[in-house]
Amino acid sequence: MITIRKAEDRGHSDFGWLDTYHTFSFDQYYDPAHVRFRSLRVINEDRVQPANGFPTHSHRDMEIITYILSGALEHRDSMGNGSVIRPGDVQRMTAGTGVSHSEFNPSNSEAVHLLQIWVLPQSVGLPPSYEEKHFSDEERCGRLRLIGSNDGRDGSVTIHQDTQVYASVLEAGKTVNHAMAENRHAWLQVTRGTVRLNEMELRQGDGAAVRKERELTIAAHDQAEVLLFDLA
């Protein structure tokens, strides 16, 4: 069974410096029908204007994954980490017992477009930690490239949850397939273009909850990019 979450049905706020869409309930946006999907708690699609960003704030007991679509984002945290991430970079921060961080668009001319993803960890009270990996267009083109997993295999970032995250960049007409193990669930998020998921059309910003499907076929109508979450 596949249930589509249309882009236009998401929560939306525009603060001028930040234009943000919430797939699941977040901050002042609450939708009892869309609080989370399995361990997937947040998918926020953010556009941050030049020379703006999120001031220092704190988190606890959450796996926070940042995926850049365009532009750049500067990260600093209370663990002493500091870097600028760009398209192809995947950042994982385990908030655990508590961490503070800031996120800022360092450009004076270009907005940054990103997804911020929160995954509920398998256990609370983990030591805070940080990880960052780069996955080139070539690695993600025409295939589902593993970018996050519970064991860090194949060079993916390590997520403290039974979750696998794949990224794919697809040319028009190209198809990728993903076999679903028994009792697994999936969420597909379209970050660019239009795709068909088992004959159901999804456009940029759309998501889809997947239950009791044995195989997923993702076919690109045009130049497209997707994230696929394989969830317990």
XYZ file of N, CA and C in Angstrom:
696
model
N 0.842 -1.193 0.000
C 0.000 0.000 0.000
C 0.881 1.248 0.000
N 0.554 2.187 -0.860
C 1.305 3.434 -0.968
C 0.351 4.599 -0.724
N 0.718 5.461 0.214
C -0.085 6.640 0.535
C 0.735 7.884 0.241
N 0.235 8.732 -0.634
C 0.988 9.918 -1.048
C 0.711 11.088 -0.114
N 1.758 11.782 0.242
C 1.692 13.029 1.000
C 2.058 14.150 0.023
N 1.060 14.862 -0.490
C 1.292 15.860 -1.524
C 2.058 17.063 -0.965
N 2.896 17.634 -1.811
C 3.727 18.772 -1.406
C 2.888 19.926 -0.883
N 1.766 20.199 -1.562
C 0.954 21.357 -1.194
C 0.157 21.140 0.090
N 0.111 19.893 0.573
C -0.604 19.612 1.815
C 0.290 19.702 3.049
N 1.572 19.911 2.855
C 2.491 20.025 3.982
C 2.257 21.326 4.749
N 2.756 21.359 5.997
C 2.773 22.616 6.715
C 3.734 23.581 6.045
N 3.425 24.886 6.113
C 4.262 25.874 5.425
C 4.343 27.150 6.233
N 5.549 27.691 6.336
C 5.764 29.002 6.951
C 6.789 29.761 6.136
N 6.562 31.051 5.978
C 7.512 31.918 5.285
C 7.826 33.099 6.197
N 9.055 33.108 6.717
C 9.490 34.152 7.639
C 10.330 35.221 6.953
N 10.352 35.185 5.629
C 11.203 36.114 4.894
C 12.590 35.544 4.703
N 13.323 35.406 5.785
C 14.672 34.828 5.707
C 14.634 33.308 5.543
N 13.499 32.680 5.927
C 13.337 31.229 5.859
C 11.972 30.892 5.271
N 11.985 30.093 4.193
C 10.767 29.544 3.614
C 10.831 28.037 3.859
N 9.875 27.503 4.638
C 10.008 26.125 5.095
C 8.706 25.353 4.946
N 8.843 24.083 4.541
C 7.724 23.154 4.419
C 7.958 21.969 5.350
N 6.900 21.545 6.047
C 7.000 20.474 7.028
C 6.165 19.275 6.572
N 6.822 18.167 6.284
C 6.105 16.941 5.939
C 5.361 16.395 7.149
N 5.983 16.513 8.328
C 5.383 16.047 9.571
C 5.249 17.217 10.541
N 4.447 17.006 11.587
C 4.235 18.047 12.593
C 5.577 18.564 13.110
N 5.677 19.900 13.217
C 6.947 20.510 13.630
C 6.674 21.906 14.158
N 7.256 22.219 15.321
C 7.166 23.552 15.901
C 5.694 23.960 16.034
N 5.273 25.066 15.410
C 3.896 25.547 15.537
C 2.917 24.813 14.620
N 3.437 23.978 13.714
C 2.568 23.218 12.813
C 2.270 21.857 13.418
N 0.981 21.547 13.593
C 0.602 20.252 14.140
C -0.521 19.657 13.304
N -0.285 18.437 12.829
C -1.281 17.683 12.080
C -1.320 16.287 12.691
N -2.383 15.950 13.416
C -2.423 14.655 14.099
C -2.325 13.461 13.156
N -2.644 13.660 11.881
C -2.542 12.574 10.908
C -1.127 12.414 10.366
N -0.265 13.412 10.626
C 1.107 13.376 10.105
C 2.076 13.852 11.184
N 2.204 13.063 12.222
C 3.155 13.366 13.299
C 4.517 12.750 13.001
N 4.500 11.530 12.465
C 5.734 10.817 12.114
C 5.349 9.634 11.244
N 6.362 8.984 10.664
C 6.156 7.701 9.994
C 7.245 6.759 10.475
N 6.823 5.759 11.266
C 7.777 4.859 11.918
C 8.781 5.690 12.737
N 10.085 5.517 12.506
C 11.071 6.314 13.255
C 11.383 7.642 12.586
N 10.788 7.895 11.420
C 11.017 9.143 10.689
C 10.136 10.240 11.284
N 10.746 11.195 11.957
C 10.005 12.188 12.725
C 9.860 13.536 12.017
N 10.872 13.951 11.250
C 10.859 15.268 10.607
C 11.462 15.169 9.214
N 10.781 15.762 8.230
C 11.402 16.119 6.952
C 11.003 17.562 6.690
N 11.922 18.470 6.887
C 11.691 19.888 6.616
C 12.462 20.281 5.356
N 11.744 20.869 4.417
C 12.390 21.422 3.223
C 12.552 22.918 3.439
N 13.792 23.355 3.590
C 14.098 24.738 3.955
C 14.827 25.463 2.831
N 14.450 26.714 2.650
C 15.217 27.632 1.810
C 15.595 28.824 2.684
N 16.893 29.000 2.884
C 17.405 30.055 3.755
C 18.063 31.125 2.889
N 17.645 32.364 3.080
C 18.153 33.465 2.281
C 19.626 33.761 2.602
N 20.324 34.445 1.677
C 21.745 34.753 1.894
C 21.981 35.483 3.215
N 23.098 35.155 3.841
C 23.559 35.807 5.081
C 22.523 35.714 6.199
N 21.783 34.601 6.231
C 20.806 34.347 7.287
C 20.948 32.908 7.757
N 20.301 32.594 8.865
C 20.367 31.226 9.339
C 19.745 31.046 10.702
N 19.942 29.860 11.238
C 19.386 29.482 12.530
C 20.415 29.776 13.619
N 20.105 30.645 14.578
C 21.054 30.911 15.664
C 21.218 29.682 16.549
N 22.166 29.749 17.450
C 22.468 28.611 18.313
C 21.231 28.156 19.085
N 20.948 26.862 18.996
C 19.813 26.255 19.684
C 20.189 24.824 20.051
N 19.391 24.192 20.890
C 19.763 22.901 21.458
C 18.799 21.791 21.035
N 19.328 20.560 21.042
C 18.546 19.358 20.781
C 18.973 18.258 21.744
N 18.067 17.302 21.941
C 18.370 16.103 22.713
C 17.725 14.891 22.023
N 18.382 13.745 22.165
C 17.819 12.450 21.797
C 17.161 12.449 20.426
N 17.942 12.835 19.427
C 17.463 12.818 18.039
C 18.650 12.624 17.106
N 18.430 11.870 16.022
C 19.399 11.762 14.939
C 19.013 12.807 13.891
N 19.883 13.777 13.642
C 19.577 14.897 12.758
C 20.452 14.783 11.506
N 19.803 14.664 10.358
C 20.506 14.476 9.087
C 20.203 15.670 8.192
N 21.245 16.269 7.648
C 21.083 17.411 6.753
C 21.570 17.031 5.357
N 20.731 17.299 4.350
C 21.012 16.956 2.958
C 20.847 18.217 2.130
N 21.929 18.670 1.504
C 21.937 19.933 0.767
C 21.528 19.693 -0.688
N 20.569 20.503 -1.162
C 20.117 20.414 -2.551
C 20.789 21.466 -3.433
N 20.986 22.667 -2.911
C 21.728 23.706 -3.627
C 22.229 24.719 -2.609
N 23.288 25.442 -2.973
C 23.858 26.420 -2.059
C 24.770 25.767 -1.035
N 24.970 26.456 0.085
C 25.895 25.982 1.119
C 25.350 26.347 2.492
N 25.718 25.546 3.487
C 25.265 25.767 4.855
C 26.456 25.599 5.791
N 26.664 26.596 6.641
C 27.756 26.544 7.618
C 27.226 26.018 8.942
N 27.904 24.999 9.462
C 27.506 24.341 10.712
C 28.555 24.576 11.789
N 28.093 24.905 13.000
C 28.966 24.971 14.178
C 28.208 24.379 15.353
N 28.935 23.628 16.211
C 28.234 23.013 17.334
C 29.090 23.012 18.593
N 28.449 22.627 19.706
C 29.092 22.661 21.020
C 30.114 21.547 21.193
N 30.218 20.625 20.213
C 31.257 19.594 20.246
C 32.553 20.089 19.628
N 32.521 21.308 19.065
C 33.703 21.875 18.439
C 33.771 21.667 16.943
N 32.733 21.108 16.351
C 32.713 20.902 14.899
C 32.316 22.178 14.176
N 32.932 22.394 13.028
C 32.587 23.519 12.182
C 32.931 23.204 10.742
N 31.960 23.355 9.839
C 32.216 23.056 8.439
C 31.154 23.724 7.583
N 31.411 23.776 6.279
C 30.436 24.255 5.309
C 30.091 23.079 4.412
N 28.807 22.726 4.356
C 28.383 21.590 3.547
C 27.641 22.078 2.312
N 27.788 21.300 1.222
C 27.269 21.673 -0.089
C 26.570 20.480 -0.727
N 25.970 20.623 -1.915
C 25.281 19.493 -2.543
C 26.158 18.250 -2.622
N 25.573 17.127 -2.272
C 26.310 15.868 -2.203
C 26.818 15.553 -0.817
N 26.869 16.551 0.060
C 27.297 16.325 1.438
C 26.121 15.860 2.287
N 26.374 14.909 3.160
C 25.388 14.418 4.114
C 25.987 14.561 5.508
N 25.252 15.225 6.356
C 25.720 15.484 7.722
C 24.804 14.759 8.703
N 25.399 14.041 9.656
C 24.633 13.382 10.705
C 25.112 13.874 12.060
N 24.180 14.352 12.865
C 24.499 14.773 14.219
C 23.605 14.006 15.189
N 24.223 13.280 16.098
C 23.493 12.611 17.167
C 23.409 13.568 18.344
N 22.188 14.023 18.655
C 22.028 14.996 19.738
C 22.212 14.339 21.103
N 21.710 13.108 21.257
C 21.942 12.341 22.470
C 21.609 13.091 23.747
N 22.561 13.143 24.653
C 22.351 13.774 25.957
C 22.254 15.292 25.871
N 22.517 15.855 24.696
C 22.347 17.295 24.519
C 23.466 17.914 23.716
N 23.092 18.706 22.714
C 24.070 19.416 21.902
C 23.439 20.728 21.436
N 24.275 21.747 21.301
C 23.836 23.025 20.745
C 24.537 23.239 19.414
N 23.818 23.837 18.457
C 24.451 24.102 17.167
C 23.772 25.285 16.488
N 24.450 25.818 15.493
C 23.893 26.875 14.648
C 24.099 26.467 13.201
N 23.220 26.982 12.322
C 23.299 26.710 10.894
C 23.079 28.026 10.166
N 24.009 28.376 9.277
C 24.009 29.708 8.683
C 24.349 29.606 7.214
N 23.671 30.408 6.400
C 23.995 30.500 4.980
C 25.151 31.492 4.817
N 26.353 31.013 4.467
C 27.511 31.904 4.409
C 27.576 32.763 3.151
N 26.691 32.512 2.180
C 26.727 33.263 0.930
C 26.023 34.611 1.089
N 26.543 35.608 0.410
C 25.892 36.922 0.374
C 24.959 37.089 -0.816
N 24.876 36.056 -1.673
C 24.086 36.208 -2.897
C 23.179 35.025 -3.213
N 23.480 33.833 -2.695
C 22.742 32.630 -3.087
C 22.016 32.017 -1.895
N 20.742 31.705 -2.072
C 19.990 30.988 -1.040
C 20.501 29.554 -0.943
N 20.291 28.935 0.211
C 20.608 27.522 0.379
C 19.291 26.755 0.495
N 19.212 25.652 -0.224
C 18.023 24.797 -0.273
C 18.427 23.441 0.300
N 17.732 23.001 1.321
C 18.155 21.791 2.028
C 16.973 21.028 2.585
N 17.219 19.772 2.917
C 16.311 18.982 3.726
C 16.957 18.748 5.077
N 16.196 19.014 6.142
C 16.632 18.604 7.467
C 15.713 17.480 7.918
N 16.322 16.376 8.300
C 15.620 15.130 8.597
C 15.938 14.724 10.028
N 14.901 14.384 10.774
C 15.088 13.872 12.126
C 14.606 12.432 12.182
N 15.427 11.580 12.775
C 15.083 10.178 12.994
C 15.157 9.901 14.496
N 14.126 9.269 15.034
C 14.130 8.916 16.449
C 15.171 7.821 16.688
N 16.064 7.979 17.650
C 17.104 6.969 17.884
C 16.532 5.727 18.562
N 17.293 4.635 18.482
C 16.865 3.393 19.116
C 16.889 3.495 20.638
N 17.765 4.339 21.172
C 17.850 4.495 22.618
C 18.176 5.949 22.939
N 17.768 6.388 24.120
C 18.029 7.757 24.554
C 19.325 7.797 25.344
N 19.827 9.016 25.536
C 21.027 9.197 26.340
C 22.321 8.820 25.656
N 22.330 8.790 24.326
C 23.563 8.486 23.595
C 24.559 9.642 23.730
N 25.858 9.363 23.648
C 26.836 10.454 23.618
C 26.663 11.272 22.340
N 26.661 12.592 22.418
C 26.574 13.402 21.197
C 27.737 13.096 20.252
N 27.451 13.090 18.947
C 28.511 12.834 17.971
C 28.132 13.468 16.641
N 29.120 13.540 15.755
C 28.952 14.248 14.483
C 29.690 13.476 13.400
N 29.107 13.464 12.196
C 29.719 12.791 11.060
C 29.289 13.486 9.777
N 30.182 13.469 8.796
C 29.908 14.140 7.519
C 30.566 13.347 6.400
N 29.800 13.074 5.337
C 30.328 12.337 4.191
C 29.874 13.029 2.902
N 30.650 12.834 1.839
C 30.289 13.387 0.527
C 29.973 12.241 -0.430
N 28.892 12.404 -1.209
C 28.485 11.427 -2.207
C 28.316 12.165 -3.531
N 29.191 11.880 -4.469
C 29.216 12.612 -5.731
C 27.973 12.301 -6.561
N 27.705 13.154 -7.565
C 26.614 12.901 -8.496
C 26.790 11.540 -9.164
N 28.035 11.205 -9.506
C 28.300 9.936 -10.176
C 27.915 8.750 -9.292
N 28.168 8.856 -7.996
C 27.812 7.776 -7.072
C 26.306 7.589 -6.967
N 25.557 8.672 -7.103
C 24.106 8.624 -6.906
C 23.337 8.495 -8.213
N 24.007 8.654 -9.337
C 23.323 8.685 -10.634
C 22.914 7.279 -11.077
N 21.628 7.107 -11.340
C 21.133 5.866 -11.893
C 21.111 4.698 -10.928
N 21.273 4.970 -9.648
C 21.263 3.890 -8.653
C 20.801 4.456 -7.320
N 20.420 3.572 -6.425
C 20.108 3.962 -5.056
C 21.382 3.818 -4.241
N 21.997 4.956 -3.949
C 23.261 4.953 -3.199
C 22.957 5.047 -1.710
N 23.437 4.077 -0.943
C 23.251 4.109 0.501
C 24.047 5.272 1.086
N 23.354 6.194 1.760
C 24.041 7.344 2.360
C 23.949 7.342 3.889
N 23.041 6.519 4.449
C 22.923 6.424 5.898
C 22.424 5.047 6.286
N 22.983 4.480 7.374
C 22.582 3.140 7.813
C 22.922 2.982 9.287
N 22.402 1.915 9.879
C 22.656 1.702 11.304
C 24.047 1.145 11.588
N 24.758 0.702 10.538
C 26.100 0.168 10.756
C 27.175 0.899 9.950
N 26.798 1.966 9.261
C 27.787 2.760 8.537
C 28.422 2.042 7.363
N 27.761 1.012 6.837
C 28.375 0.228 5.772
C 28.433 1.017 4.458
N 29.316 0.570 3.591
C 29.486 1.151 2.254
C 29.775 2.650 2.306
N 30.412 3.088 3.374
C 30.794 4.493 3.483
C 29.666 5.423 3.852
N 28.539 4.880 4.298
C 27.395 5.722 4.685
C 27.612 6.294 6.081
N 26.878 7.352 6.404
C 26.921 7.870 7.771
C 26.156 6.909 8.673
N 26.524 6.860 9.933
C 25.931 5.925 10.885
C 24.759 6.571 11.611
N 23.592 5.959 11.479
C 22.374 6.425 12.140
C 22.039 5.441 13.256
N 21.791 5.940 14.446
C 21.518 5.063 15.588
C 20.047 4.645 15.603
N 19.683 3.921 14.562
C 18.320 3.417 14.390
C 18.345 2.406 13.249
N 17.395 1.474 13.250
C 17.312 0.473 12.189
C 16.690 1.125 10.956
N 17.477 1.968 10.316
C 17.032 2.782 9.185
C 18.120 2.806 8.128
N 17.722 2.655 6.876
C 18.641 2.814 5.758
C 18.136 3.956 4.888
N 19.035 4.846 4.504
C 18.670 5.995 3.680
C 19.450 5.910 2.360
N 18.720 6.016 1.261
C 19.322 5.957 -0.068
C 19.033 7.266 -0.810
N 19.986 7.678 -1.641
C 19.808 8.841 -2.505
C 20.011 8.403 -3.947
N 19.217 8.988 -4.845
C 19.358 8.658 -6.255
C 19.105 9.890 -7.108
N 19.945 10.071 -8.113
C 19.759 11.094 -9.145
C 19.467 10.354 -10.440
N 18.309 10.661 -11.056
C 17.852 9.892 -12.201
C 17.664 10.775 -13.429
N 18.211 10.332 -14.537
C 17.937 10.968 -15.821
C 16.527 10.575 -16.276
N 15.942 11.381 -17.146
C 14.614 11.078 -17.677
C 14.590 9.681 -18.297
N 13.592 8.904 -17.909
C 13.436 7.568 -18.453
C 14.164 6.477 -17.698
N 14.998 6.841 -16.750
C 15.758 5.855 -15.993
C 14.928 5.325 -14.819
N 15.231 4.092 -14.421
C 14.475 3.402 -13.377
C 15.420 2.750 -12.384
N 15.053 2.786 -11.100
C 15.753 2.024 -10.072
C 14.719 1.206 -9.306
N 15.181 0.088 -8.747
C 14.298 -0.806 -8.006
C 14.855 -1.055 -6.609
N 13.942 -1.284 -5.672
C 14.342 -1.577 -4.296
C 13.449 -2.681 -3.747
N 14.063 -3.803 -3.356
C 13.309 -4.911 -2.773
C 13.047 -4.628 -1.298
N 11.819 -4.855 -0.874
C 11.421 -4.633 0.503
C 11.408 -5.962 1.258
N 12.168 -6.024 2.344
C 12.145 -7.216 3.185
C 10.824 -7.282 3.945
N 10.496 -8.464 4.417
C 9.244 -8.654 5.145
C 9.222 -7.774 6.390
N 8.070 -7.181 6.630
C 7.835 -6.322 7.802
C 8.638 -5.016 7.781
N 9.147 -4.641 6.609
C 9.814 -3.346 6.481
C 8.839 -2.338 5.876
N 9.111 -1.072 6.119
C 8.321 0.028 5.585
C 9.267 0.978 4.850
N 8.711 1.893 4.073
C 9.561 2.842 3.350
C 8.858 4.185 3.232
N 9.690 5.206 3.074
C 9.198 6.542 2.751
C 10.044 7.049 1.589
N 9.375 7.518 0.533
C 10.076 8.124 -0.596
C 9.801 9.614 -0.582
N 10.864 10.412 -0.668
C 10.737 11.871 -0.744
C 11.340 12.339 -2.056
N 10.537 13.041 -2.851
C 11.015 13.547 -4.143
C 11.583 14.943 -3.920
N 12.853 15.123 -4.174
C 13.502 16.416 -3.953
C 13.617 17.240 -5.230
N 13.450 16.569 -6.378
C 13.541 17.291 -7.662
C 12.875 16.456 -8.739
N 12.131 17.107 -9.643
C 11.560 16.412 -10.782
C 10.285 15.649 -10.459
N 9.932 14.743 -11.383
C 8.719 13.939 -11.283
C 9.084 12.473 -11.496
N 8.551 11.610 -10.647
C 8.810 10.175 -10.767
C 7.498 9.408 -10.657
N 7.560 8.151 -11.058
C 6.467 7.223 -10.799
C 6.967 6.178 -9.815
N 6.210 5.975 -8.754
C 6.528 4.969 -7.752
C 5.466 3.878 -7.873
N 5.865 2.730 -8.430
C 4.910 1.642 -8.672
C 3.639 2.163 -9.345
N 3.838 2.989 -10.380
C 2.755 3.541 -11.208
C 1.988 4.692 -10.569
N 2.442 5.180 -9.425
C 1.824 6.359 -8.821
C 2.756 7.551 -9.019
N 2.221 8.656 -9.530
C 3.055 9.802 -9.864
C 3.319 10.670 -8.639
N 4.578 11.060 -8.470
C 4.976 11.979 -7.412
C 5.818 13.093 -8.022
N 5.558 14.315 -7.549
C 6.290 15.487 -8.024
C 7.184 16.046 -6.920
N 7.989 17.034 -7.273
C 8.919 17.634 -6.325
C 8.172 18.053 -5.051
N 8.691 17.626 -3.902
C 8.090 17.938 -2.615
C 7.118 16.893 -2.118
N 6.645 16.015 -3.006
C 5.753 14.939 -2.591
C 6.527 13.874 -1.813
N 5.830 13.213 -0.903
C 6.361 12.055 -0.213
C 5.374 10.910 -0.321
N 5.837 9.708 -0.011
C 4.954 8.549 -0.069
C 5.317 7.577 1.029
N 4.317 7.176 1.816
C 4.466 6.146 2.831
C 4.171 4.795 2.202
N 5.054 3.834 2.431
C 4.942 2.522 1.798
C 4.813 1.447 2.871
N 3.771 0.635 2.726
C 3.531 -0.487 3.636
C 3.168 -1.712 2.800
N 3.693 -2.872 3.198
C 3.302 -4.164 2.616
C 3.481 -4.224 1.101
N 4.583 -3.634 0.622
C 4.965 -3.757 -0.782
C 6.231 -4.604 -0.864
N 6.289 -5.503 -1.809
C 7.450 -6.391 -1.922
C 8.601 -5.754 -2.697
N 8.267 -4.878 -3.636
C 9.314 -4.220 -4.430
C 8.848 -2.837 -4.840
N 9.783 -1.920 -4.862
C 9.504 -0.561 -5.298
C 10.226 -0.306 -6.614
N 9.509 0.270 -7.561
C 10.089 0.702 -8.822
C 9.927 2.208 -8.922
N 11.041 2.896 -9.071
C 11.051 4.357 -9.148
C 11.528 4.734 -10.544
N 10.640 5.341 -11.327
C 10.942 5.695 -12.716
C 10.859 7.202 -12.881
N 11.903 7.791 -13.456
C 11.964 9.246 -13.611
C 11.260 9.685 -14.885
N 10.348 10.662 -14.750
C 9.699 11.266 -15.917
C 10.621 12.297 -16.548
N 11.363 13.017 -15.698
C 12.348 13.996 -16.149
C 13.547 13.906 -15.207
N 14.463 14.853 -15.305
C 15.606 14.850 -14.399
C 15.087 14.908 -12.968
N 15.424 13.910 -12.151
C 14.821 13.792 -10.828
C 15.857 13.394 -9.786
N 15.502 13.654 -8.542
C 16.329 13.263 -7.404
C 15.389 12.835 -6.281
N 15.725 11.727 -5.625
C 14.869 11.205 -4.568
C 15.710 10.741 -3.386
N 15.070 10.717 -2.213
C 15.601 10.034 -1.044
C 14.628 8.923 -0.685
N 15.165 7.745 -0.393
C 14.355 6.603 0.009
C 14.792 6.143 1.389
N 13.827 6.059 2.305
C 14.069 5.613 3.673
C 13.483 4.202 3.830
N 14.309 3.224 4.152
C 13.878 1.858 4.435
C 13.847 1.722 5.959
N 12.650 1.494 6.521
C 12.418 1.656 7.959
C 11.874 0.388 8.597
N 12.265 0.153 9.834
C 11.722 -0.982 10.588
C 10.248 -0.756 10.886
